[in-house]
């Protein structure tokens, strides 16, 4: 059973890399952003609570986020483990998480801010299957249509200059310190997120294998 966290700035490819790794290792991919987007699309109570916050690029309140994560993780459909994406994003969320779950590794996708804008502002998403496209590097075969299901591609409401600025600010102020916190307690694996998706995935798999890998913390456990 493997439990991974994947972190990285907006557009670093957390969703894409999580899906690839989940398929390979039979993990359940849990994306907090996707859960919220599903709720918005389906007009649920949670959707009504988070819609404006998300569109503005702001963080949803910790209590709501934590209850959504807790509820998702109590559905025991993750026999082989999970990879969680978009959580934790700040110190309180990280503390909540570390109290409840032991993590096998934290994958950090490293991408410079200059590249973030280029990727995020050119991103299109399939609302049916969640596949991300980029109009520059990975445009769909037929313009505006998902290669996999034919769904009509959309731009995320928070992929605007304005909302991106807010998201990036929060990332640097609140999420980056979480990486430092993990570095002290967990196995943190930094991966260069600039190459093509397949190459990034290869890096991740190389660093995670051969199983079972030894988290760094075990080295000093005997002392
Ligand atoms: P990105 O990482 O590109 O900003 P996500 O899809 O992970 O996008 O998240 C989209 C939005 O969902 C966030 O901007 C925020 O409003 C909300 N959200 C997702 N995860 C969290 C979280 N852990 N804490 C607070 N808000 C969150
Ligand atoms: Zn699709």
PDB file of C-alpha atoms and ligand atoms in Angstrom:
ATOM      1  CA  UNK A   1       0.000   0.000   0.000  1.00  0.00           C
ATOM      2  CA  UNK A   2       1.450   3.318  -1.102  1.00  0.00           C
ATOM      3  CA  UNK A   3       0.357   6.754   0.006  1.00  0.00           C
ATOM      4  CA  UNK A   4       1.732   9.666  -1.936  1.00  0.00           C
ATOM      5  CA  UNK A   5       1.219  13.388  -1.961  1.00  0.00           C
ATOM      6  CA  UNK A   6       1.941  15.301  -5.145  1.00  0.00           C
ATOM      7  CA  UNK A   7       2.700  18.995  -4.952  1.00  0.00           C
ATOM      8  CA  UNK A   8       3.747  21.685  -7.371  1.00  0.00           C
ATOM      9  CA  UNK A   9       2.849  25.095  -8.604  1.00  0.00           C
ATOM     10  CA  UNK A  10      -0.154  25.720 -10.899  1.00  0.00           C
ATOM     11  CA  UNK A  11       0.339  24.094 -14.287  1.00  0.00           C
ATOM     12  CA  UNK A  12       3.213  21.921 -13.118  1.00  0.00           C
ATOM     13  CA  UNK A  13       1.277  18.838 -14.190  1.00  0.00           C
ATOM     14  CA  UNK A  14       0.043  17.409 -10.900  1.00  0.00           C
ATOM     15  CA  UNK A  15      -3.163  16.090 -12.438  1.00  0.00           C
ATOM     16  CA  UNK A  16      -1.475  14.546 -15.486  1.00  0.00           C
ATOM     17  CA  UNK A  17       1.346  12.953 -13.501  1.00  0.00           C
ATOM     18  CA  UNK A  18      -1.046  11.656 -10.834  1.00  0.00           C
ATOM     19  CA  UNK A  19      -3.228   9.982 -13.421  1.00  0.00           C
ATOM     20  CA  UNK A  20      -0.249   8.310 -15.097  1.00  0.00           C
ATOM     21  CA  UNK A  21       1.175   7.082 -11.806  1.00  0.00           C
ATOM     22  CA  UNK A  22      -2.204   5.973 -10.495  1.00  0.00           C
ATOM     23  CA  UNK A  23      -2.810   3.879 -13.614  1.00  0.00           C
ATOM     24  CA  UNK A  24       0.613   2.261 -13.310  1.00  0.00           C
ATOM     25  CA  UNK A  25       0.514   1.458  -9.588  1.00  0.00           C
ATOM     26  CA  UNK A  26      -3.238   0.904  -9.233  1.00  0.00           C
ATOM     27  CA  UNK A  27      -3.592   3.872  -6.941  1.00  0.00           C
ATOM     28  CA  UNK A  28      -6.686   5.958  -6.460  1.00  0.00           C
ATOM     29  CA  UNK A  29      -6.090   9.516  -7.647  1.00  0.00           C
ATOM     30  CA  UNK A  30      -7.659  12.039  -5.325  1.00  0.00           C
ATOM     31  CA  UNK A  31      -7.726  15.591  -6.638  1.00  0.00           C
ATOM     32  CA  UNK A  32      -9.264  18.075  -4.259  1.00  0.00           C
ATOM     33  CA  UNK A  33      -9.630  20.620  -7.065  1.00  0.00           C
ATOM     34  CA  UNK A  34     -11.503  18.048  -9.186  1.00  0.00           C
ATOM     35  CA  UNK A  35     -13.795  17.187  -6.290  1.00  0.00           C
ATOM     36  CA  UNK A  36     -14.684  20.857  -5.887  1.00  0.00           C
ATOM     37  CA  UNK A  37     -15.116  21.348  -9.649  1.00  0.00           C
ATOM     38  CA  UNK A  38     -17.454  18.336  -9.744  1.00  0.00           C
ATOM     39  CA  UNK A  39     -19.495  19.894  -6.971  1.00  0.00           C
ATOM     40  CA  UNK A  40     -19.691  23.206  -8.821  1.00  0.00           C
ATOM     41  CA  UNK A  41     -20.757  21.524 -12.064  1.00  0.00           C
ATOM     42  CA  UNK A  42     -23.391  19.478 -10.302  1.00  0.00           C
ATOM     43  CA  UNK A  43     -24.765  22.377  -8.274  1.00  0.00           C
ATOM     44  CA  UNK A  44     -24.336  20.743  -4.900  1.00  0.00           C
ATOM     45  CA  UNK A  45     -24.328  22.577  -1.580  1.00  0.00           C
ATOM     46  CA  UNK A  46     -20.553  22.343  -1.436  1.00  0.00           C
ATOM     47  CA  UNK A  47     -20.419  23.656  -4.991  1.00  0.00           C
ATOM     48  CA  UNK A  48     -22.409  26.726  -3.985  1.00  0.00           C
ATOM     49  CA  UNK A  49     -20.017  27.338  -1.091  1.00  0.00           C
ATOM     50  CA  UNK A  50     -16.826  27.170  -3.134  1.00  0.00           C
ATOM     51  CA  UNK A  51     -17.785  28.487  -6.574  1.00  0.00           C
ATOM     52  CA  UNK A  52     -16.840  32.143  -6.133  1.00  0.00           C
ATOM     53  CA  UNK A  53     -13.769  31.393  -4.060  1.00  0.00           C
ATOM     54  CA  UNK A  54     -12.417  29.083  -6.717  1.00  0.00           C
ATOM     55  CA  UNK A  55     -13.165  31.399  -9.623  1.00  0.00           C
ATOM     56  CA  UNK A  56     -11.233  34.151  -7.841  1.00  0.00           C
ATOM     57  CA  UNK A  57      -8.296  31.796  -7.358  1.00  0.00           C
ATOM     58  CA  UNK A  58      -8.558  31.917  -3.580  1.00  0.00           C
ATOM     59  CA  UNK A  59      -8.191  29.003  -1.189  1.00  0.00           C
ATOM     60  CA  UNK A  60     -11.288  27.312   0.179  1.00  0.00           C
ATOM     61  CA  UNK A  61     -11.501  27.326   3.997  1.00  0.00           C
ATOM     62  CA  UNK A  62      -9.540  24.651   5.821  1.00  0.00           C
ATOM     63  CA  UNK A  63     -12.551  23.172   7.635  1.00  0.00           C
ATOM     64  CA  UNK A  64     -14.419  22.469   4.433  1.00  0.00           C
ATOM     65  CA  UNK A  65     -11.324  21.167   2.660  1.00  0.00           C
ATOM     66  CA  UNK A  66     -10.472  18.870   5.545  1.00  0.00           C
ATOM     67  CA  UNK A  67     -13.958  17.447   5.777  1.00  0.00           C
ATOM     68  CA  UNK A  68     -13.981  16.757   2.027  1.00  0.00           C
ATOM     69  CA  UNK A  69     -10.600  15.025   2.243  1.00  0.00           C
ATOM     70  CA  UNK A  70     -11.573  13.045   5.320  1.00  0.00           C
ATOM     71  CA  UNK A  71     -14.783  11.885   3.714  1.00  0.00           C
ATOM     72  CA  UNK A  72     -13.022  10.912   0.494  1.00  0.00           C
ATOM     73  CA  UNK A  73     -10.375   8.945   2.347  1.00  0.00           C
ATOM     74  CA  UNK A  74     -12.881   7.041   4.442  1.00  0.00           C
ATOM     75  CA  UNK A  75     -14.244   5.464   1.254  1.00  0.00           C
ATOM     76  CA  UNK A  76     -11.951   2.488   1.319  1.00  0.00           C
ATOM     77  CA  UNK A  77     -11.589   2.009  -2.399  1.00  0.00           C
ATOM     78  CA  UNK A  78      -7.821   2.482  -2.217  1.00  0.00           C
ATOM     79  CA  UNK A  79      -6.555  -1.027  -1.510  1.00  0.00           C
ATOM     80  CA  UNK A  80      -3.268  -0.371  -3.263  1.00  0.00           C
ATOM     81  CA  UNK A  81      -2.983   3.168  -1.984  1.00  0.00           C
ATOM     82  CA  UNK A  82      -3.658   6.687  -3.156  1.00  0.00           C
ATOM     83  CA  UNK A  83      -2.031   9.728  -4.621  1.00  0.00           C
ATOM     84  CA  UNK A  84      -3.486  12.988  -3.395  1.00  0.00           C
ATOM     85  CA  UNK A  85      -3.189  16.161  -5.410  1.00  0.00           C
ATOM     86  CA  UNK A  86      -3.986  19.697  -4.258  1.00  0.00           C
ATOM     87  CA  UNK A  87      -3.728  18.886  -0.585  1.00  0.00           C
ATOM     88  CA  UNK A  88      -2.229  19.948   1.788  1.00  0.00           C
ATOM     89  CA  UNK A  89      -1.785  23.543   0.702  1.00  0.00           C
ATOM     90  CA  UNK A  90      -0.920  25.258   3.928  1.00  0.00           C
ATOM     91  CA  UNK A  91       0.457  24.467   7.341  1.00  0.00           C
ATOM     92  CA  UNK A  92      -2.843  23.721   9.158  1.00  0.00           C
ATOM     93  CA  UNK A  93      -3.874  21.308   6.397  1.00  0.00           C
ATOM     94  CA  UNK A  94      -0.473  19.627   6.538  1.00  0.00           C
ATOM     95  CA  UNK A  95      -0.723  19.176  10.277  1.00  0.00           C
ATOM     96  CA  UNK A  96      -4.203  17.711   9.991  1.00  0.00           C
ATOM     97  CA  UNK A  97      -2.962  15.313   7.340  1.00  0.00           C
ATOM     98  CA  UNK A  98       0.170  14.178   9.152  1.00  0.00           C
ATOM     99  CA  UNK A  99      -1.848  13.471  12.282  1.00  0.00           C
ATOM    100  CA  UNK A 100      -4.156  11.116  10.416  1.00  0.00           C
ATOM    101  CA  UNK A 101      -2.055   9.413   7.728  1.00  0.00           C
ATOM    102  CA  UNK A 102       1.488   8.236   7.288  1.00  0.00           C
ATOM    103  CA  UNK A 103       2.805   9.178   3.894  1.00  0.00           C
ATOM    104  CA  UNK A 104       5.263   7.137   1.849  1.00  0.00           C
ATOM    105  CA  UNK A 105       6.505   9.974  -0.254  1.00  0.00           C
ATOM    106  CA  UNK A 106       5.908  13.522  -1.386  1.00  0.00           C
ATOM    107  CA  UNK A 107       6.462  14.198  -5.076  1.00  0.00           C
ATOM    108  CA  UNK A 108       7.235  17.840  -5.812  1.00  0.00           C
ATOM    109  CA  UNK A 109       6.988  19.015  -9.416  1.00  0.00           C
ATOM    110  CA  UNK A 110       9.354  21.903  -9.850  1.00  0.00           C
ATOM    111  CA  UNK A 111       8.522  24.572 -12.445  1.00  0.00           C
ATOM    112  CA  UNK A 112       9.627  28.197 -12.802  1.00  0.00           C
ATOM    113  CA  UNK A 113       6.898  30.863 -12.643  1.00  0.00           C
ATOM    114  CA  UNK A 114       7.654  32.063 -16.175  1.00  0.00           C
ATOM    115  CA  UNK A 115       6.655  28.637 -17.491  1.00  0.00           C
ATOM    116  CA  UNK A 116       3.587  28.530 -15.249  1.00  0.00           C
ATOM    117  CA  UNK A 117       1.909  31.467 -16.993  1.00  0.00           C
ATOM    118  CA  UNK A 118       2.552  30.023 -20.428  1.00  0.00           C
ATOM    119  CA  UNK A 119       1.060  26.681 -19.451  1.00  0.00           C
ATOM    120  CA  UNK A 120      -1.913  27.833 -17.416  1.00  0.00           C
ATOM    121  CA  UNK A 121      -3.105  30.541 -19.782  1.00  0.00           C
ATOM    122  CA  UNK A 122      -3.037  28.075 -22.692  1.00  0.00           C
ATOM    123  CA  UNK A 123      -4.685  25.216 -20.842  1.00  0.00           C
ATOM    124  CA  UNK A 124      -7.958  23.614 -21.929  1.00  0.00           C
ATOM    125  CA  UNK A 125      -9.702  20.843 -20.007  1.00  0.00           C
ATOM    126  CA  UNK A 126     -12.145  18.105 -20.913  1.00  0.00           C
ATOM    127  CA  UNK A 127     -15.028  18.347 -18.445  1.00  0.00           C
ATOM    128  CA  UNK A 128     -15.935  14.669 -18.989  1.00  0.00           C
ATOM    129  CA  UNK A 129     -12.656  12.891 -18.425  1.00  0.00           C
ATOM    130  CA  UNK A 130     -10.513  15.599 -16.862  1.00  0.00           C
ATOM    131  CA  UNK A 131      -7.742  15.371 -19.453  1.00  0.00           C
ATOM    132  CA  UNK A 132      -5.687  18.547 -19.778  1.00  0.00           C
ATOM    133  CA  UNK A 133      -4.522  19.955 -23.090  1.00  0.00           C
ATOM    134  CA  UNK A 134      -2.168  22.779 -23.870  1.00  0.00           C
ATOM    135  CA  UNK A 135      -2.766  24.780 -27.027  1.00  0.00           C
ATOM    136  CA  UNK A 136       0.989  25.149 -27.520  1.00  0.00           C
ATOM    137  CA  UNK A 137       2.560  21.778 -26.660  1.00  0.00           C
ATOM    138  CA  UNK A 138      -0.275  19.277 -26.694  1.00  0.00           C
ATOM    139  CA  UNK A 139      -3.199  20.573 -28.702  1.00  0.00           C
ATOM    140  CA  UNK A 140      -6.050  18.146 -29.377  1.00  0.00           C
ATOM    141  CA  UNK A 141      -6.266  16.496 -32.804  1.00  0.00           C
ATOM    142  CA  UNK A 142      -9.528  18.280 -33.570  1.00  0.00           C
ATOM    143  CA  UNK A 143      -9.605  21.854 -32.272  1.00  0.00           C
ATOM    144  CA  UNK A 144     -11.805  22.219 -29.188  1.00  0.00           C
ATOM    145  CA  UNK A 145     -12.463  18.480 -28.863  1.00  0.00           C
ATOM    146  CA  UNK A 146     -11.152  15.882 -26.430  1.00  0.00           C
ATOM    147  CA  UNK A 147      -9.083  13.202 -28.221  1.00  0.00           C
ATOM    148  CA  UNK A 148     -10.259  10.557 -25.827  1.00  0.00           C
ATOM    149  CA  UNK A 149     -14.030  11.121 -25.505  1.00  0.00           C
ATOM    150  CA  UNK A 150     -14.899  13.847 -28.002  1.00  0.00           C
ATOM    151  CA  UNK A 151     -16.052  16.156 -25.190  1.00  0.00           C
ATOM    152  CA  UNK A 152     -16.029  19.897 -25.768  1.00  0.00           C
ATOM    153  CA  UNK A 153     -12.924  21.420 -24.188  1.00  0.00           C
ATOM    154  CA  UNK A 154     -13.336  24.330 -21.801  1.00  0.00           C
ATOM    155  CA  UNK A 155     -11.105  26.877 -20.119  1.00  0.00           C
ATOM    156  CA  UNK A 156     -11.073  26.623 -16.341  1.00  0.00           C
ATOM    157  CA  UNK A 157     -12.744  29.618 -14.768  1.00  0.00           C
ATOM    158  CA  UNK A 158      -9.655  30.270 -12.652  1.00  0.00           C
ATOM    159  CA  UNK A 159      -7.175  30.102 -15.543  1.00  0.00           C
ATOM    160  CA  UNK A 160      -7.187  33.878 -16.021  1.00  0.00           C
ATOM    161  CA  UNK A 161      -4.326  36.348 -15.457  1.00  0.00           C
ATOM    162  CA  UNK A 162      -6.079  37.731 -12.407  1.00  0.00           C
ATOM    163  CA  UNK A 163      -6.952  34.475 -10.647  1.00  0.00           C
ATOM    164  CA  UNK A 164      -3.582  32.985 -11.538  1.00  0.00           C
ATOM    165  CA  UNK A 165      -1.797  35.849  -9.786  1.00  0.00           C
ATOM    166  CA  UNK A 166      -3.775  35.099  -6.615  1.00  0.00           C
ATOM    167  CA  UNK A 167      -3.079  31.367  -6.871  1.00  0.00           C
ATOM    168  CA  UNK A 168       0.629  31.890  -7.413  1.00  0.00           C
ATOM    169  CA  UNK A 169       0.852  34.263  -4.474  1.00  0.00           C
ATOM    170  CA  UNK A 170      -0.853  31.732  -2.207  1.00  0.00           C
ATOM    171  CA  UNK A 171       1.341  28.978  -3.515  1.00  0.00           C
ATOM    172  CA  UNK A 172       4.551  30.793  -2.655  1.00  0.00           C
ATOM    173  CA  UNK A 173       3.308  32.147   0.663  1.00  0.00           C
ATOM    174  CA  UNK A 174       1.390  29.172   2.009  1.00  0.00           C
ATOM    175  CA  UNK A 175       2.145  26.005   0.076  1.00  0.00           C
ATOM    176  CA  UNK A 176       5.910  26.271  -0.293  1.00  0.00           C
ATOM    177  CA  UNK A 177       6.410  26.210   3.495  1.00  0.00           C
ATOM    178  CA  UNK A 178       4.572  22.859   3.536  1.00  0.00           C
ATOM    179  CA  UNK A 179       7.330  21.381   1.368  1.00  0.00           C
ATOM    180  CA  UNK A 180       9.841  22.475   3.996  1.00  0.00           C
ATOM    181  CA  UNK A 181       7.749  20.887   6.711  1.00  0.00           C
ATOM    182  CA  UNK A 182       7.555  17.628   4.769  1.00  0.00           C
ATOM    183  CA  UNK A 183      11.257  17.723   4.070  1.00  0.00           C
ATOM    184  CA  UNK A 184      11.895  17.375   7.774  1.00  0.00           C
ATOM    185  CA  UNK A 185       9.510  14.455   8.243  1.00  0.00           C
ATOM    186  CA  UNK A 186       8.895  12.676   4.990  1.00  0.00           C
ATOM    187  CA  UNK A 187      10.542  11.480   1.881  1.00  0.00           C
ATOM    188  CA  UNK A 188      10.495  14.412  -0.553  1.00  0.00           C
ATOM    189  CA  UNK A 189      11.230  13.765  -4.159  1.00  0.00           C
ATOM    190  CA  UNK A 190      11.931  16.812  -6.341  1.00  0.00           C
ATOM    191  CA  UNK A 191      11.291  16.371 -10.038  1.00  0.00           C
ATOM    192  CA  UNK A 192      11.977  18.816 -12.857  1.00  0.00           C
ATOM    193  CA  UNK A 193       8.532  19.473 -14.365  1.00  0.00           C
ATOM    194  CA  UNK A 194       9.780  21.188 -17.542  1.00  0.00           C
ATOM    195  CA  UNK A 195      10.185  18.112 -19.808  1.00  0.00           C
ATOM    196  CA  UNK A 196       7.312  16.398 -21.646  1.00  0.00           C
ATOM    197  CA  UNK A 197       4.775  14.513 -19.483  1.00  0.00           C
ATOM    198  CA  UNK A 198       6.168  11.057 -20.328  1.00  0.00           C
ATOM    199  CA  UNK A 199       9.703  12.102 -19.401  1.00  0.00           C
ATOM    200  CA  UNK A 200       8.560  13.584 -16.111  1.00  0.00           C
ATOM    201  CA  UNK A 201       6.666  10.388 -15.353  1.00  0.00           C
ATOM    202  CA  UNK A 202       9.765   8.341 -16.042  1.00  0.00           C
ATOM    203  CA  UNK A 203      11.716  10.433 -13.552  1.00  0.00           C
ATOM    204  CA  UNK A 204       9.032   9.915 -10.930  1.00  0.00           C
ATOM    205  CA  UNK A 205       8.940   6.159 -11.427  1.00  0.00           C
ATOM    206  CA  UNK A 206      12.701   5.868 -11.341  1.00  0.00           C
ATOM    207  CA  UNK A 207      12.863   7.705  -8.065  1.00  0.00           C
ATOM    208  CA  UNK A 208      10.059   5.660  -6.548  1.00  0.00           C
ATOM    209  CA  UNK A 209      11.479   2.292  -7.519  1.00  0.00           C
ATOM    210  CA  UNK A 210      12.584  -0.282  -6.746  1.00  0.00           C
ATOM    211  CA  UNK A 211       9.814  -0.954  -4.238  1.00  0.00           C
ATOM    212  CA  UNK A 212       9.721  -0.919  -1.334  1.00  0.00           C
ATOM    213  CA  UNK A 213      11.677   2.257  -1.014  1.00  0.00           C
ATOM    214  CA  UNK A 214      12.982   3.416   2.328  1.00  0.00           C
ATOM    215  CA  UNK A 215      11.753   6.813   3.453  1.00  0.00           C
ATOM    216  CA  UNK A 216      14.613   9.000   4.636  1.00  0.00           C
ATOM    217  CA  UNK A 217      13.191   9.230   8.122  1.00  0.00           C
ATOM    218  CA  UNK A 218      13.903   5.537   8.782  1.00  0.00           C
ATOM    219  CA  UNK A 219      17.639   6.103   8.626  1.00  0.00           C
ATOM    220  CA  UNK A 220      17.626   7.978  11.894  1.00  0.00           C
ATOM    221  CA  UNK A 221      14.817   6.008  13.525  1.00  0.00           C
ATOM    222  CA  UNK A 222      17.121   3.775  15.539  1.00  0.00           C
ATOM    223  CA  UNK A 223      18.905   6.580  17.362  1.00  0.00           C
TER     224      UNK A 223
HETATM  225  P1  LIG B   1      -4.323  24.617  -8.993  1.00  0.00           P
HETATM  226  O1  LIG B   1      -3.357  23.786  -8.220  1.00  0.00           O
HETATM  227  O2  LIG B   1      -3.973  24.760 -10.421  1.00  0.00           O
HETATM  228  O3  LIG B   1      -4.560  25.969  -8.364  1.00  0.00           O
HETATM  229  P2  LIG B   1      -6.575  22.817  -8.265  1.00  0.00           P
HETATM  230  O4  LIG B   1      -7.407  22.186  -9.296  1.00  0.00           O
HETATM  231  O5  LIG B   1      -5.704  21.953  -7.449  1.00  0.00           O
HETATM  232  O6  LIG B   1      -5.747  23.923  -9.070  1.00  0.00           O
HETATM  233  O7  LIG B   1      -7.493  23.676  -7.278  1.00  0.00           O
HETATM  234  C1  LIG B   1      -8.424  24.587  -7.777  1.00  0.00           C
HETATM  235  C2  LIG B   1      -9.033  25.435  -6.658  1.00  0.00           C
HETATM  236  O8  LIG B   1      -9.700  24.574  -5.702  1.00  0.00           O
HETATM  237  C3  LIG B   1      -8.051  26.227  -5.805  1.00  0.00           C
HETATM  238  O9  LIG B   1      -7.661  27.446  -6.402  1.00  0.00           O
HETATM  239  C4  LIG B   1      -8.873  26.415  -4.520  1.00  0.00           C
HETATM  240  O10 LIG B   1      -9.858  27.396  -4.687  1.00  0.00           O
HETATM  241  C5  LIG B   1      -9.557  25.071  -4.378  1.00  0.00           C
HETATM  242  N1  LIG B   1      -8.733  24.114  -3.605  1.00  0.00           N
HETATM  243  C6  LIG B   1      -8.217  22.951  -4.052  1.00  0.00           C
HETATM  244  N2  LIG B   1      -7.517  22.339  -3.092  1.00  0.00           N
HETATM  245  C7  LIG B   1      -7.552  23.152  -2.013  1.00  0.00           C
HETATM  246  C8  LIG B   1      -6.995  23.101  -0.702  1.00  0.00           C
HETATM  247  N3  LIG B   1      -6.243  22.067  -0.286  1.00  0.00           N
HETATM  248  N4  LIG B   1      -7.235  24.129   0.157  1.00  0.00           N
HETATM  249  C9  LIG B   1      -7.988  25.159  -0.220  1.00  0.00           C
HETATM  250  N5  LIG B   1      -8.544  25.276  -1.432  1.00  0.00           N
HETATM  251  C10 LIG B   1      -8.332  24.298  -2.328  1.00  0.00           C
HETATM  252 ZN1  LIG B   2     -12.600  13.766 -22.599  1.00  0.00          ZN
END
